[in-house]
Tab-separated table of C-alpha atoms in Angstrom:
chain	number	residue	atom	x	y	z
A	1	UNK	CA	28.711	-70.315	13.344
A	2	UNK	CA	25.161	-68.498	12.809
A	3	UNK	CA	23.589	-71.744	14.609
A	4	UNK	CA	24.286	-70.673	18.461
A	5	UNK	CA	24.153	-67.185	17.461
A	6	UNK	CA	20.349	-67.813	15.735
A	7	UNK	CA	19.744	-69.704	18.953
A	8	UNK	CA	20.113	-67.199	21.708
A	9	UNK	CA	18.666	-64.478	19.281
A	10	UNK	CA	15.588	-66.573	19.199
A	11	UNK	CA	15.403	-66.882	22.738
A	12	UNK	CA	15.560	-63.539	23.148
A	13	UNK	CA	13.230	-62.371	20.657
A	14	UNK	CA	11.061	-65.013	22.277
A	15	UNK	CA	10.705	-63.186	25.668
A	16	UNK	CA	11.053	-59.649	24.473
A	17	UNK	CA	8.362	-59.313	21.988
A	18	UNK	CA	4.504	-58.751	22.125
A	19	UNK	CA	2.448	-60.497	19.573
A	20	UNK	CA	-0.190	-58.596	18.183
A	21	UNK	CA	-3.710	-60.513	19.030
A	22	UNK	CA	-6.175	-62.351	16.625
A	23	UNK	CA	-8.455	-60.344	14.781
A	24	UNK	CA	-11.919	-60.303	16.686
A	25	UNK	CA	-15.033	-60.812	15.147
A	26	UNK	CA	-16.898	-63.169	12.807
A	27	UNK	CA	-14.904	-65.893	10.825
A	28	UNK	CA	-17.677	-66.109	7.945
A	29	UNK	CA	-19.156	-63.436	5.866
A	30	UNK	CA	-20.285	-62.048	2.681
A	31	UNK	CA	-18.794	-59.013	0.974
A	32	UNK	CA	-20.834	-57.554	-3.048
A	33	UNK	CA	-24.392	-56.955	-3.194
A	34	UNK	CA	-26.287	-59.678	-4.017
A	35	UNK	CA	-26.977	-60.381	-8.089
A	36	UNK	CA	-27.940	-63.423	-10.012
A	37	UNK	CA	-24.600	-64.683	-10.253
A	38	UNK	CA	-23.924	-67.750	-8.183
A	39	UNK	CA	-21.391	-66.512	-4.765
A	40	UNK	CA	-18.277	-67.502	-4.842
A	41	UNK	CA	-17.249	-69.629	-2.095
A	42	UNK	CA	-13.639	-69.176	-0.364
A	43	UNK	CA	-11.975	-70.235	2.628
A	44	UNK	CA	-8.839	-69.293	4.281
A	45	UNK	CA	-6.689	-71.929	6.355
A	46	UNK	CA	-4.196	-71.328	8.714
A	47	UNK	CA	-1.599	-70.367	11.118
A	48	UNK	CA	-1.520	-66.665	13.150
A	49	UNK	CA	-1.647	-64.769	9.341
A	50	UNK	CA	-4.849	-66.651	8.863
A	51	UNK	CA	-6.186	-65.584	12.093
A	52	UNK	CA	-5.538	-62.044	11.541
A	53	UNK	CA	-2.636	-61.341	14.393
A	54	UNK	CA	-2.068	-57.560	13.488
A	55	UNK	CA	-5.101	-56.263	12.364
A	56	UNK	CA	-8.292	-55.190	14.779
A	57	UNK	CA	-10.828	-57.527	12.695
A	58	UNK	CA	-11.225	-59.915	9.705
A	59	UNK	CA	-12.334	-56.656	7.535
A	60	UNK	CA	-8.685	-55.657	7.591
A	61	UNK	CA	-7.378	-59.410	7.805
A	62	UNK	CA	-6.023	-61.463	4.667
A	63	UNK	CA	-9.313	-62.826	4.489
A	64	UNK	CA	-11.511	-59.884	4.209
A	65	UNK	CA	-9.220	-58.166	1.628
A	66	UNK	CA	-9.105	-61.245	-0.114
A	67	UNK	CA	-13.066	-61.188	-0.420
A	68	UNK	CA	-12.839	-57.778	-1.335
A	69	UNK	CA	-10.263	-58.214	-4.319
A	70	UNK	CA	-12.032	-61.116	-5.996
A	71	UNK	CA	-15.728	-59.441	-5.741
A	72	UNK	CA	-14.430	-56.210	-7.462
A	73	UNK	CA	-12.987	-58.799	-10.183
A	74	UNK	CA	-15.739	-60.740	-10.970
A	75	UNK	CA	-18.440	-58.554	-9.545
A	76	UNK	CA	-19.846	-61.372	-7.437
A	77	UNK	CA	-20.489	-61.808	-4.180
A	78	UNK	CA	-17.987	-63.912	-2.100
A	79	UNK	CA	-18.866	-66.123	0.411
A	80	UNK	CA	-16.010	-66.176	2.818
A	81	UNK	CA	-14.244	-68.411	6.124
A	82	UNK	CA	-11.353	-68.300	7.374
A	83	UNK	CA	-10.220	-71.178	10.430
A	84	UNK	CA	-6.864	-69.617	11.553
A	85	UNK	CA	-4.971	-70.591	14.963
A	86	UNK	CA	-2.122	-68.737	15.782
A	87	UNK	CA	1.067	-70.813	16.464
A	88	UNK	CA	-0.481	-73.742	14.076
A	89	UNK	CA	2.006	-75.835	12.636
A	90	UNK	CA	1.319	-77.996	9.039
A	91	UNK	CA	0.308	-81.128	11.651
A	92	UNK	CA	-2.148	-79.293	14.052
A	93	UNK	CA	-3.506	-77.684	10.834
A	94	UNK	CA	-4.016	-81.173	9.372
A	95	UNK	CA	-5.430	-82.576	12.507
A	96	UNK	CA	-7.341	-79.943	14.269
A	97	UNK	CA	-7.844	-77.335	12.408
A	98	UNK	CA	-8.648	-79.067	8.438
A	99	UNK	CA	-12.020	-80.430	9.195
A	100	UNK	CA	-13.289	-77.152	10.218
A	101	UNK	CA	-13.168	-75.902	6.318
A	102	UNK	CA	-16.323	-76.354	4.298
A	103	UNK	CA	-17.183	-78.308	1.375
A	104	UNK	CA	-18.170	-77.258	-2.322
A	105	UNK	CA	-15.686	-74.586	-2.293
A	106	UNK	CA	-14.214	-72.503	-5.776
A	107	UNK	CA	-10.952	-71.526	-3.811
A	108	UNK	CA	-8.924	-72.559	-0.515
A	109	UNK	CA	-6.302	-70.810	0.460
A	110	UNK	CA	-3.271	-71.968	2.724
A	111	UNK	CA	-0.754	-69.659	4.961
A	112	UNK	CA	0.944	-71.909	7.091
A	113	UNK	CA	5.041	-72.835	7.629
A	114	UNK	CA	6.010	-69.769	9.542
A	115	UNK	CA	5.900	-72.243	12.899
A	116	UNK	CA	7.226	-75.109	11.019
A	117	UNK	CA	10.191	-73.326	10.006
A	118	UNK	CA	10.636	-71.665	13.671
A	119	UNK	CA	10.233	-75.003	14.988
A	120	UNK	CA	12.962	-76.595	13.169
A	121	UNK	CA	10.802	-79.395	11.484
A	122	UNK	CA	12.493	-81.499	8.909
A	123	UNK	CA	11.167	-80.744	5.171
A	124	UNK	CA	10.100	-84.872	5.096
A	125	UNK	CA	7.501	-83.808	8.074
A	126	UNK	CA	6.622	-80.996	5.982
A	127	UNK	CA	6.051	-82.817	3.208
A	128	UNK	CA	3.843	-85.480	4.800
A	129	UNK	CA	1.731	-83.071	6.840
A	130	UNK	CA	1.218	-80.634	3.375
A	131	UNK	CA	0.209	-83.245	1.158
A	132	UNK	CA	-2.208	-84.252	3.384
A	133	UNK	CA	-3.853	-81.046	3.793
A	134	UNK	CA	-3.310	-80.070	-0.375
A	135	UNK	CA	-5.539	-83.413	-0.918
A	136	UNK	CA	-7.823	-83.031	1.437
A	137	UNK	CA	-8.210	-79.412	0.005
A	138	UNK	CA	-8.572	-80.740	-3.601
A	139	UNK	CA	-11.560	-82.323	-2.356
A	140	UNK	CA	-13.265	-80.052	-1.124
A	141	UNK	CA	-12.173	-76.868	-3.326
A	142	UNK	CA	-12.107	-76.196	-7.326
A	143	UNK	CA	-8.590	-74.487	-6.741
A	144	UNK	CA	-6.347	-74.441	-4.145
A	145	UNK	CA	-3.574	-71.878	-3.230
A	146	UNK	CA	-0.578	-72.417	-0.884
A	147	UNK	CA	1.486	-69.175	0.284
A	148	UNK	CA	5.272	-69.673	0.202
A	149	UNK	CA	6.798	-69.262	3.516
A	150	UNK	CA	7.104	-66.060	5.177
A	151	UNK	CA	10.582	-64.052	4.297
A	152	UNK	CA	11.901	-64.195	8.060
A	153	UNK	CA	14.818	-62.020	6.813
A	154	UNK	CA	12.533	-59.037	6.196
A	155	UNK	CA	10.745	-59.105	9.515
A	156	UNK	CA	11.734	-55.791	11.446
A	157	UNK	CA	11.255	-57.476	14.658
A	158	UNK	CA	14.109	-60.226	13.466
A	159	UNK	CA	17.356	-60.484	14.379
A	160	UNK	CA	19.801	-60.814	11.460
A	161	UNK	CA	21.899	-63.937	12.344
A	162	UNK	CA	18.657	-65.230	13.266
A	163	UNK	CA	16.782	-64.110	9.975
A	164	UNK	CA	19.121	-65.827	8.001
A	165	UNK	CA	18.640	-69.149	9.146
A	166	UNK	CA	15.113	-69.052	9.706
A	167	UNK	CA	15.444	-68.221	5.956
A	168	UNK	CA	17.591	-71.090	4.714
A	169	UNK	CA	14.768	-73.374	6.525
A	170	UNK	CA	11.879	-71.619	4.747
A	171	UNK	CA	13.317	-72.153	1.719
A	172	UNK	CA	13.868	-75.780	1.926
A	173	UNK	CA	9.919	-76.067	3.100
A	174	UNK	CA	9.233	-73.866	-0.154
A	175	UNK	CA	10.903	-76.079	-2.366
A	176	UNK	CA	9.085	-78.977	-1.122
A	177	UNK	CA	5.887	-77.627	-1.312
A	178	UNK	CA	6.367	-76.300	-5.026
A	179	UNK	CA	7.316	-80.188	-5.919
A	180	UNK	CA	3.930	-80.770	-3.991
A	181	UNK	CA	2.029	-78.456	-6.206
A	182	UNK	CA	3.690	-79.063	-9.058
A	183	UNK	CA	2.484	-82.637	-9.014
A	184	UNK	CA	-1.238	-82.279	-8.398
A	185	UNK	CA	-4.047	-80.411	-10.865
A	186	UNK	CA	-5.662	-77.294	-9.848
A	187	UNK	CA	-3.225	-76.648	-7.320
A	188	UNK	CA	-0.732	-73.169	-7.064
A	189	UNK	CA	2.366	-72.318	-4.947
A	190	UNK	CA	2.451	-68.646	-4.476
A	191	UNK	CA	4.672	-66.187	-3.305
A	192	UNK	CA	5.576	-62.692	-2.981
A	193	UNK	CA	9.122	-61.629	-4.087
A	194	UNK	CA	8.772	-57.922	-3.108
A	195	UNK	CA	10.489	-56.044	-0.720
A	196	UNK	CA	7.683	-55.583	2.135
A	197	UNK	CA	7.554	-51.736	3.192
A	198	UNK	CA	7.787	-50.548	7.031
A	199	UNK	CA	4.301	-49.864	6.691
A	200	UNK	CA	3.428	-53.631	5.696
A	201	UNK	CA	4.124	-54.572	9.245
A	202	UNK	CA	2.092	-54.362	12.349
A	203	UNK	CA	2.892	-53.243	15.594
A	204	UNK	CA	4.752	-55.969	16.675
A	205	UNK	CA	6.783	-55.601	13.594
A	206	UNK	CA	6.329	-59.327	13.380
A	207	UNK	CA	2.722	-60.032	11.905
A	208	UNK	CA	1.418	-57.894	8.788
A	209	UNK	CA	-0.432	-54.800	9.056
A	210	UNK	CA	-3.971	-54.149	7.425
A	211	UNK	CA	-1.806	-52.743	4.355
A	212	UNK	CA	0.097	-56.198	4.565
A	213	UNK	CA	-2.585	-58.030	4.402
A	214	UNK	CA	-4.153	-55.925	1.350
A	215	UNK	CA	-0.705	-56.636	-0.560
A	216	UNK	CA	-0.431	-59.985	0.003
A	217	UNK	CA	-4.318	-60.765	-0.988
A	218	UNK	CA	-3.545	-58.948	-4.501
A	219	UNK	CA	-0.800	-61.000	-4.926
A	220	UNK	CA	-2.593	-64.190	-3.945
A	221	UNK	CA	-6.217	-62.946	-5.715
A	222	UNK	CA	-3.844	-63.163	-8.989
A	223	UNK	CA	-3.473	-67.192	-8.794
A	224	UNK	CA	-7.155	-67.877	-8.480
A	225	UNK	CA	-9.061	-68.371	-11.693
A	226	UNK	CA	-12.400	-66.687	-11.592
């Protein structure tokens, strides 16, 4: 019964709310002083959480807190990219956006499956398109990172016949991407099982906030080993 119900929910949440924008500004940077120590090199790859949708710029983005956390770690400087396209599912990541990440990397970092789950794609497509990326990934990074799917269920801005089946889906593309991970070296499924505060969310109650954003890099600065 929640099927039709999720449907028309998503068609109205569709036309009724207003994304919050891209961050604006540069995709690459540097955050620490310089020292002796080698940088380390990141890169961030993704859907509309990758591209920043909720904060003003890539200082208050994922990215830039990510940057952030691991230099006041390690006490190096990070190198940092991020190549984020909101809307992006796992197969335009793979084919448009994946070349765009640099080589010689220490970490990569995936957010995408928030448009493959509101798309409806099967968890075989999933699978396909995420190994595909993961690889190409392991080739080009020391360690990489992919983010579980976001909780739809928690999202203000969601509907609750609606969350709950955009969360049965994201669970089913989680579960295939921790077999994913599970089989290849150097390679981490993360997630974060808190409750996400009000304040987490931006003001499209959709998209995270610059507190969001700071959260979710802590969680995800954990899994990297530096």
């Amino acid at each position: 019964m929640d099927l039709p119900i999720a449907t028309m929910q998503g068609l109205w949440l569709k036309a009724t709310i207003k994304i919050a924008p891209p961050a604006a500004g540069p995709t690459t940077g540097t955050v620490g002083t310089t020292t002796a120590r080698q940088p380390l090199r990141v890169a961030v790859l993704g859907d509309s959480t990758a591209a920043g949708c909720g904060v003003d710029n890539h200082d208050e983005s994922f990215t830039g807190w990510l940057a952030r956390e691991l230099t006041a770690r390690t006490l190096r400087p990070v190198q940092w990219q991020v190549v984020g396209q909101f809307g992006a599912t796992a197969r335009r990541i793979r084919y448009r956006l994946l070349s765009q990440i640099g080589e010689d990397l220490d970490a990569a970092v995936l957010l995408a499956g928030g448009n493959d789950v509101m798309g409806g794609r099967h968890p075989d497509e999933w699978a396909a398109d995420l190994a595909a990326i993961v690889d190409d990934l392991m080739e080009r990074s020391g360690h990489v990172i992919v983010a579980g799917v976001p909780p739809f269920a928690l999202f203000p801005s969601v509907p609750p016949t609606l969350g709950r089946v955009l969360t049965a889906r994201a669970e089913a593309l989680d579960e295939v991407s921790r077999g994913i991970c599970r089989t290849r070296p150097c390679t981490t499924w993360v997630t974060m099982a808190e409750i996400p505060p009000p304040h987490f969310f931006a003001t499209d109650r959709f998209h995270l906030s610059a507190a969001g954003y700071r959260r979710w890099a802590q969680v995800v600065a954990n899994h990297i080993p530096v």
